[in-house]
């Protein structure tokens, strides 16, 4: 098994193109999202992003489907499928 070394002082390289998301943003994936909710792949990432904006029980996520697609690295069509699945399984509410 390869050992990974994670450093706090990672140099993020400069790019010569506009970035669609802030390179300093982060996503927190809680263990229960995998173990209890059994989320995987794009559904896990999308749920974690939405949860991060709305975990206080009062706030809501107002980001666009394109924002989620840019964060997750997939198409808007995939995001629409993921959101429908999360709504169907009652893990998120759509307003």
Coordinates of C-alpha atoms in Angstrom, one line a residue, residues 4-5 11 13 22 25-27 30 38-40 51 57 61 63 69 74-75 77-79 84 87 90 93:
X4 CA 0.5 9.4 1.2
X5 CA 1.9 12.5 2.7
X11 CA 1.5 25.1 -3.4
X13 CA -0.1 26.1 -9.2
X22 CA -12.5 28.9 -6.0
X25 CA -13.0 25.7 -1.5
X26 CA -13.4 22.4 0.3
X27 CA -15.9 19.7 0.6
X30 CA -18.6 12.8 6.9
X38 CA -24.5 4.5 1.6
X39 CA -23.8 7.3 -0.8
X40 CA -21.1 6.9 -3.5
X51 CA -25.1 19.6 3.3
X57 CA -31.2 23.4 9.6
X61 CA -28.4 25.6 -0.8
X63 CA -26.2 27.0 -6.0
X69 CA -21.3 20.1 -12.1
X74 CA -19.4 16.0 -14.4
X75 CA -22.1 17.2 -16.7
X77 CA -27.2 16.1 -17.0
X78 CA -25.5 13.9 -14.4
X79 CA -26.2 16.5 -11.7
X84 CA -33.5 13.5 -8.7
X87 CA -35.0 13.8 -3.8
X90 CA -35.8 11.8 0.5
X93 CA -35.9 18.5 -0.3

